[in-house]
PDB file of C-alpha atoms in Angstrom:
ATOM      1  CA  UNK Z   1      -7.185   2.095  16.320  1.00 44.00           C
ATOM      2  CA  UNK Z   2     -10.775   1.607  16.131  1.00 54.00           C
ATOM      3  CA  UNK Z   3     -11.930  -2.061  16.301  1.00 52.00           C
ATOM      4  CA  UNK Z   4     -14.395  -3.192  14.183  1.00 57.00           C
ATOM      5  CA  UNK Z   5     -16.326  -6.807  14.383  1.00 58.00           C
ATOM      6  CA  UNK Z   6     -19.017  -8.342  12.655  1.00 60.00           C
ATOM      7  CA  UNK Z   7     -19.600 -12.212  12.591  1.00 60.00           C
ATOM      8  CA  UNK Z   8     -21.118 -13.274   9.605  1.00 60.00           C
ATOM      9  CA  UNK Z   9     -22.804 -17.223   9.921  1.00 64.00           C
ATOM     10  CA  UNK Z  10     -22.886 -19.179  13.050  1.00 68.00           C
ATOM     11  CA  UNK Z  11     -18.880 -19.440  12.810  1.00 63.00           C
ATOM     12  CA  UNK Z  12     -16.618 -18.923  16.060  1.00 61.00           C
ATOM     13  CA  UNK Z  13     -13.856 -16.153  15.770  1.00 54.00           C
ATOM     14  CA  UNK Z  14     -11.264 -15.060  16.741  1.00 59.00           C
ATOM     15  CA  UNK Z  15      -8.436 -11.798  17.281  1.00 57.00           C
ATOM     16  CA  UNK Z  16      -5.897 -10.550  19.322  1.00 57.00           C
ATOM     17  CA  UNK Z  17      -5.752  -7.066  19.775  1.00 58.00           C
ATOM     18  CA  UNK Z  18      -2.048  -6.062  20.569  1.00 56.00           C
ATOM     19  CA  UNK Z  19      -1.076  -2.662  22.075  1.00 58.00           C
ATOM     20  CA  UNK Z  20       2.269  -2.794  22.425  1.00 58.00           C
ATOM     21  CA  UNK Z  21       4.779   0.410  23.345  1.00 60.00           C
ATOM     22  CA  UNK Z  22       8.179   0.616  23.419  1.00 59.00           C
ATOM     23  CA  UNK Z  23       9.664   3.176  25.937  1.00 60.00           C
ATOM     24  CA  UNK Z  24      12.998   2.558  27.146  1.00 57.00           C
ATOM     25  CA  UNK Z  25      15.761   4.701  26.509  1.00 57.00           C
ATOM     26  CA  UNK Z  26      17.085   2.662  24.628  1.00 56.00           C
ATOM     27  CA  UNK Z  27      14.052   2.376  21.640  1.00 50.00           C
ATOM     28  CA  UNK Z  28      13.568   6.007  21.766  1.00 51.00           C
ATOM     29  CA  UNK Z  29      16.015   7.461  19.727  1.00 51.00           C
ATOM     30  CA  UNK Z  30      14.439   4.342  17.513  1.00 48.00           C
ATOM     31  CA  UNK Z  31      12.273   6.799  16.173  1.00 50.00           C
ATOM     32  CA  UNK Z  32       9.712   3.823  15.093  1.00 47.00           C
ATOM     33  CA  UNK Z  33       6.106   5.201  13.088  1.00 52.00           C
ATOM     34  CA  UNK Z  34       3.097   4.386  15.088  1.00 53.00           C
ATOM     35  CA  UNK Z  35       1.745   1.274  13.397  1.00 52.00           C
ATOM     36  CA  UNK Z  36      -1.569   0.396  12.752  1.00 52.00           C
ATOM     37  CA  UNK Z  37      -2.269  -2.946  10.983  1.00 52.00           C
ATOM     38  CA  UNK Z  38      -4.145  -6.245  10.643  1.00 55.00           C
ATOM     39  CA  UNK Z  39      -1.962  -9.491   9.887  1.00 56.00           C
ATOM     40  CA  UNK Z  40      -3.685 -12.609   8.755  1.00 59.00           C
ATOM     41  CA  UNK Z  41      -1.263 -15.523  10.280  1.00 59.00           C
ATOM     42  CA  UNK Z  42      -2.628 -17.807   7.519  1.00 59.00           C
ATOM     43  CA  UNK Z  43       0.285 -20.465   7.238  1.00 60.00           C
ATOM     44  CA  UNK Z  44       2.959 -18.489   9.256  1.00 68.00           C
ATOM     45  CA  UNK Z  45       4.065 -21.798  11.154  1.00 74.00           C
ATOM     46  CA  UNK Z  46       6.275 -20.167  13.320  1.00 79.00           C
ATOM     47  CA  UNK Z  47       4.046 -17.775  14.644  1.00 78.00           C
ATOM     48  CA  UNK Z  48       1.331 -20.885  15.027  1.00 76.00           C
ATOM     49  CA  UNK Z  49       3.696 -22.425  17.441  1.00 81.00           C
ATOM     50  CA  UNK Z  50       4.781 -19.211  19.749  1.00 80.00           C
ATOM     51  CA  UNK Z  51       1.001 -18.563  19.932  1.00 79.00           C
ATOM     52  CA  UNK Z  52       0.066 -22.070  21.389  1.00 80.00           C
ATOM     53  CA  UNK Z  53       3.214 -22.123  23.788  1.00 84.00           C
ATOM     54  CA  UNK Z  54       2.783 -18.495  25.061  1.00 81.00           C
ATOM     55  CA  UNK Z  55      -1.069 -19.786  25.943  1.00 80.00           C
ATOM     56  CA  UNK Z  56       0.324 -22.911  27.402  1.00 84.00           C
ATOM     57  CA  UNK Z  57       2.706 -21.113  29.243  1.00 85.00           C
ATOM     58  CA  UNK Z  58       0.822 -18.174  30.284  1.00 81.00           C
ATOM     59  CA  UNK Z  59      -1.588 -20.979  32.905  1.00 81.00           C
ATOM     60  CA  UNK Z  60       1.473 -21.733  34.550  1.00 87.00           C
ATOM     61  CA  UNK Z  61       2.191 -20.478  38.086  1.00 88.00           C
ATOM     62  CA  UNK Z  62       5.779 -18.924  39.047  1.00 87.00           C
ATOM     63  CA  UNK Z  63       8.506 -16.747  38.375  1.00 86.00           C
ATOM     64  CA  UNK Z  64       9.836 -18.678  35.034  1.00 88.00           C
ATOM     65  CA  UNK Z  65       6.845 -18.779  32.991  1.00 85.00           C
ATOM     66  CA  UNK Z  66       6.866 -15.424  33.643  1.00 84.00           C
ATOM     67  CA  UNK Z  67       9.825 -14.927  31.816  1.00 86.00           C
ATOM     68  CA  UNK Z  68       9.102 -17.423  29.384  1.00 87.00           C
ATOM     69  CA  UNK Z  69       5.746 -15.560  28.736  1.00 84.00           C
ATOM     70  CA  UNK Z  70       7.778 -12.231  27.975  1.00 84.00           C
ATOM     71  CA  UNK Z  71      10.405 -13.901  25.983  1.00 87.00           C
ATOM     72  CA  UNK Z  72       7.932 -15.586  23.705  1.00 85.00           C
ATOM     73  CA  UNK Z  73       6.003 -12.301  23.423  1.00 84.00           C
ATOM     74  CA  UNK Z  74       8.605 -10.878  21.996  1.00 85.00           C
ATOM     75  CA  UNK Z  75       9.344 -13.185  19.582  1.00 86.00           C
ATOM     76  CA  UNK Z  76       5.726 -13.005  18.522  1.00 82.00           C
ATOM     77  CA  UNK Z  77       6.250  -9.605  17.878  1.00 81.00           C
ATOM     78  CA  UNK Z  78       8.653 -10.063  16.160  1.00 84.00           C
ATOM     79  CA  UNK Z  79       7.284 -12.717  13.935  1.00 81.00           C
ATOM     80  CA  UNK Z  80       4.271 -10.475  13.530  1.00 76.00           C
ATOM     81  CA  UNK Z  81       6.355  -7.645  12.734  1.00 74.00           C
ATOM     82  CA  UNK Z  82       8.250  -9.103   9.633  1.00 74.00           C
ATOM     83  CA  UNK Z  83       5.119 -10.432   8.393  1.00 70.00           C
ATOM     84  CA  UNK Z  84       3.308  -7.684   8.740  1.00 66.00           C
ATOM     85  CA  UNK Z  85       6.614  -5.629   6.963  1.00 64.00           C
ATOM     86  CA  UNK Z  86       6.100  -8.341   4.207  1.00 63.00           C
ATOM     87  CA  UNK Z  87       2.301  -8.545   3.468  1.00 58.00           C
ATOM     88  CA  UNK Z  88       2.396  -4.625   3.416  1.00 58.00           C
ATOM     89  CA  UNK Z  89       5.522  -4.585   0.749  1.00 60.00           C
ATOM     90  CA  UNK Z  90       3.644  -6.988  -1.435  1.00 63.00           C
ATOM     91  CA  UNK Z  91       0.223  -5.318  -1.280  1.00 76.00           C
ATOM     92  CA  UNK Z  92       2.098  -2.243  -2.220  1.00 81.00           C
ATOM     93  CA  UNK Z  93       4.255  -3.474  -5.277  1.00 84.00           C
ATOM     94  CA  UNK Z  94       0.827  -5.307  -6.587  1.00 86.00           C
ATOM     95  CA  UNK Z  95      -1.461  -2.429  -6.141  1.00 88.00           C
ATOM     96  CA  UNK Z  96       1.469  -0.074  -7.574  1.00 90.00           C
ATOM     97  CA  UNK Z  97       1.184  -2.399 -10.308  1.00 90.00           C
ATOM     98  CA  UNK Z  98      -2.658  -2.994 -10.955  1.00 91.00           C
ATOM     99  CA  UNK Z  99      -2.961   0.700 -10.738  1.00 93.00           C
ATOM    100  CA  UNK Z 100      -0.056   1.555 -13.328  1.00 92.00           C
ATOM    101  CA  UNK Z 101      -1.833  -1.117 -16.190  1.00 92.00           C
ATOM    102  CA  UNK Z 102      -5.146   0.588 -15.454  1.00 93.00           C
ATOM    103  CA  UNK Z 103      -3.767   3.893 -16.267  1.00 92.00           C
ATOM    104  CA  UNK Z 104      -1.831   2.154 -19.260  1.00 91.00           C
ATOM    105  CA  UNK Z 105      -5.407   0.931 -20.465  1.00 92.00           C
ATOM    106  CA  UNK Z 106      -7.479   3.800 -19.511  1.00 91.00           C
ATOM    107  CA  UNK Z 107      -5.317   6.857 -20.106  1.00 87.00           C
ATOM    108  CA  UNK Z 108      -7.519   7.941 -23.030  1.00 87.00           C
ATOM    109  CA  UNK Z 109     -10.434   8.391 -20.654  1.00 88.00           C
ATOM    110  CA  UNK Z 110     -10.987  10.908 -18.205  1.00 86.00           C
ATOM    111  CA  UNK Z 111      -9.494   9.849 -15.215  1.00 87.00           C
ATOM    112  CA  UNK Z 112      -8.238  11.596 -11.922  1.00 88.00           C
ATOM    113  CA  UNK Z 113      -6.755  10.934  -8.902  1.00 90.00           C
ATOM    114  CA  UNK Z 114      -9.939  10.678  -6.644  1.00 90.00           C
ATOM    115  CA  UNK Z 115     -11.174   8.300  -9.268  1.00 92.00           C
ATOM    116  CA  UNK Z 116      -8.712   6.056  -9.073  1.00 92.00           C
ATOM    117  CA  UNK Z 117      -8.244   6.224  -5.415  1.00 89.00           C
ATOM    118  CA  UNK Z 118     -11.890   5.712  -5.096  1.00 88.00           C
ATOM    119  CA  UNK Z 119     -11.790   2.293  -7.885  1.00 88.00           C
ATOM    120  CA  UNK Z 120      -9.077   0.919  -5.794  1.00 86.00           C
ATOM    121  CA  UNK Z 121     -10.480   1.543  -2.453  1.00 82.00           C
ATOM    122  CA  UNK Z 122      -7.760   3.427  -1.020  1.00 83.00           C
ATOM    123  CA  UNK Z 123      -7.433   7.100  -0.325  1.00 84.00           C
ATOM    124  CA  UNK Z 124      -5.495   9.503  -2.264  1.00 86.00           C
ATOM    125  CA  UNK Z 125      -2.821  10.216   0.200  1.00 86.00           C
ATOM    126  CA  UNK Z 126      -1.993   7.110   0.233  1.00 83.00           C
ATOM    127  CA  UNK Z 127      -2.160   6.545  -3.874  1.00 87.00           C
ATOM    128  CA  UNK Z 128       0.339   9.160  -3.873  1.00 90.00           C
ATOM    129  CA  UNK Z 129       3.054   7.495  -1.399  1.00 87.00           C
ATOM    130  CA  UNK Z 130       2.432   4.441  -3.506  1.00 88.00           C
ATOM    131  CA  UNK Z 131       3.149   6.064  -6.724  1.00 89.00           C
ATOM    132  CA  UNK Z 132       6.477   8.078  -5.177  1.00 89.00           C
ATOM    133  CA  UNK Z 133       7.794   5.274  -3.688  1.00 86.00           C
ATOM    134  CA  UNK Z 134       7.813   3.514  -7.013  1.00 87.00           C
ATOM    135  CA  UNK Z 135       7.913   6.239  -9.809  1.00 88.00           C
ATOM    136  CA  UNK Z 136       9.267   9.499  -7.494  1.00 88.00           C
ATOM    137  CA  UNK Z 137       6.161  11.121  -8.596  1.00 89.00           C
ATOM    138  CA  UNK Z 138       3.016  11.350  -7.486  1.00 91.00           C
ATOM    139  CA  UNK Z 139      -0.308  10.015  -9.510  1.00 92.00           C
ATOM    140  CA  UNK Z 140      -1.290  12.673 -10.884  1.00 91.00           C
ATOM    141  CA  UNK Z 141       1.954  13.610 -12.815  1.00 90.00           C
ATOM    142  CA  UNK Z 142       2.246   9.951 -13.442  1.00 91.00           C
ATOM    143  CA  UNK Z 143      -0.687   9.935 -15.645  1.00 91.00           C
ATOM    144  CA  UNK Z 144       0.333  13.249 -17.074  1.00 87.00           C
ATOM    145  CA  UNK Z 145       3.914  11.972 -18.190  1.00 88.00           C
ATOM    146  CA  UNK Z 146       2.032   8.875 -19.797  1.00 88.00           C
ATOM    147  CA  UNK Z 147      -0.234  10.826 -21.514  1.00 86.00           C
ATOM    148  CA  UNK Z 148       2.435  12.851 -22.948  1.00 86.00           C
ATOM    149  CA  UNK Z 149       4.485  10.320 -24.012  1.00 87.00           C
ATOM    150  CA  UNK Z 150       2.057   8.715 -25.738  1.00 87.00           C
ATOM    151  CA  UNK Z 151       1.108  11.936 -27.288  1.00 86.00           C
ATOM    152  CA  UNK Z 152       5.028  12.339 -28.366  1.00 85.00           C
ATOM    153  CA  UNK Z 153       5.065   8.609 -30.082  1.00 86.00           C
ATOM    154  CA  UNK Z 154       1.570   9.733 -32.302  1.00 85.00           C
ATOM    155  CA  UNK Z 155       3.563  13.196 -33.399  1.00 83.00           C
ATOM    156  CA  UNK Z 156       6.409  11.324 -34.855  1.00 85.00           C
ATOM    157  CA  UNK Z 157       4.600   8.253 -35.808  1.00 89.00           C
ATOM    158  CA  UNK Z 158       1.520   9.577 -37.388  1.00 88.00           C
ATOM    159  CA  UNK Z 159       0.332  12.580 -39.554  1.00 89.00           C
ATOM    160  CA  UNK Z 160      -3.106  13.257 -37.122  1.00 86.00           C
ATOM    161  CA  UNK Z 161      -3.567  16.731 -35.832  1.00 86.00           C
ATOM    162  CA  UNK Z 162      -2.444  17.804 -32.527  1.00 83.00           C
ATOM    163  CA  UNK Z 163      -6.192  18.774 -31.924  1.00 83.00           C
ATOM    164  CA  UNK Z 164      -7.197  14.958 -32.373  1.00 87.00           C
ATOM    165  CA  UNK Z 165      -3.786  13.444 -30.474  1.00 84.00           C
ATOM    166  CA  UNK Z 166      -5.140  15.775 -27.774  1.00 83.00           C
ATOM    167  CA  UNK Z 167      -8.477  13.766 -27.259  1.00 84.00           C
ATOM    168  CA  UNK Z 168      -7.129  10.504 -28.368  1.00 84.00           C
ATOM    169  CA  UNK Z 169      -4.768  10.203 -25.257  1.00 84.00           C
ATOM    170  CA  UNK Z 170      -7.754  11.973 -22.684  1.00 83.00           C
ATOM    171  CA  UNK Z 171      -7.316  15.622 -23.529  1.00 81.00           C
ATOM    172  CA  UNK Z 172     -10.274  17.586 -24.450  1.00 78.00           C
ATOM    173  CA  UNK Z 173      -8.835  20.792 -25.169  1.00 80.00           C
ATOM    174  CA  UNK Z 174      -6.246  20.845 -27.561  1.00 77.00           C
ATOM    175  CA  UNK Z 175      -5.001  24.243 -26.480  1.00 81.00           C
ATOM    176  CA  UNK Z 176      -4.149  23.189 -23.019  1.00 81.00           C
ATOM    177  CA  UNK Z 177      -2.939  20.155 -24.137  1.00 79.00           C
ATOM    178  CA  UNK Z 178      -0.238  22.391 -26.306  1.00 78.00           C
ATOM    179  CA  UNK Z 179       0.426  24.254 -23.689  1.00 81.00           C
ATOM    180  CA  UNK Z 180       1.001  21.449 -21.184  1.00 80.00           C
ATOM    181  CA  UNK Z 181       3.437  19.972 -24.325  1.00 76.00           C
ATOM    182  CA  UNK Z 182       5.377  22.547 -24.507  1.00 76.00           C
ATOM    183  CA  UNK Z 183       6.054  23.393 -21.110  1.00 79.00           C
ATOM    184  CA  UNK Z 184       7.408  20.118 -20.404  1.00 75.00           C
ATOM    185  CA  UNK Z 185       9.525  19.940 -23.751  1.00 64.00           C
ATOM    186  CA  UNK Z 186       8.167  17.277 -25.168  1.00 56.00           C
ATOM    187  CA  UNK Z 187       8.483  18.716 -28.729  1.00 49.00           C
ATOM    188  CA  UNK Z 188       9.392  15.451 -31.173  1.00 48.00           C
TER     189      UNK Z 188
END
């Protein structure tokens, strides 16, 4: 992972840079994703305290600080590591859900993956595992469905032409649009 500074104001600051690898036997058939990620501690307490002791600690000579040092490592890991697990579910779940209102809002417009990625400031690969781990689908078919379904409420709730319903919900040729309709049964 590339690391990236830039100090902005006469401000001090600060980082840690962990590397950390796991290779015993044991944490190998762990099968654990290589991780790349920044966690803010903010409030996080906990991991306040096991960073001042482990720098305490750290200055002292012998064979138990040692151990302390390794012990309290860990646990800063760890710390990180649910926080980390935490921040990243709750980014996810709001940016699943900004994203989903947009398209609720906008899906008369033209709109398209790469658009939305690029609004959102995110790539598409990684709009798409957003959108299949909350609606099993990717994006694209995502707007698609809504589109259609909004398409299937005008059909039985108004008289307008199909032509019209087409453009309304961000369909600019009607004959597609039927042909999209039909083929995924959405006949009222």
């Amino acid at each position: 992972m590339n690391l990236h500074k830039r100090v902005l104001g006469n401000q001090e600051w600060e980082y840690i840079s962990v590397l950390y690898n796991l290779t015993s036997p044991e944490t190998k058939s762990l099968n654990l994703p290589r991780m790349h990620f920044e966690f803010t501690i903010g409030q996080n307490l906990r991991l306040n305290e096991f960073l001042k002791r482990l720098w305490l600690i750290n200055k002292q000579p012998g064979y138990l600080p040692k151990f302390q040092v390794d012990t309290l490592f860990r646990q800063v890991l760890e710390e990180v590591f649910r926080g980390a697990q935490k921040q990243t579910k709750d980014d996810m779940k709001s940016l699943f859900d900004k994203i989903s209102t947009y398209i609720h809002e906008h899906y008369m417009e033209e709109l398209s993956v790469s658009k939305i990625a690029d609004l959102n400031e995110i790539n598409e690969n990684r709009l798409y595992y957003i959108f299949t781990k909350y609606t099993d689908t990717g994006c694209h078919d995502y707007i698609l469905k809504y589109r259609l379904n909004r398409s299937k409420e005008l059909l039985i709730t108004t008289d307008t032409p199909i032509n019209e319903i087409a453009r309304n919900v961000g369909c600019q040729d009607p004959l597609y649009f039927s042909r999209v309709f039909k083929k995924h049964r959405c006949l009222p």
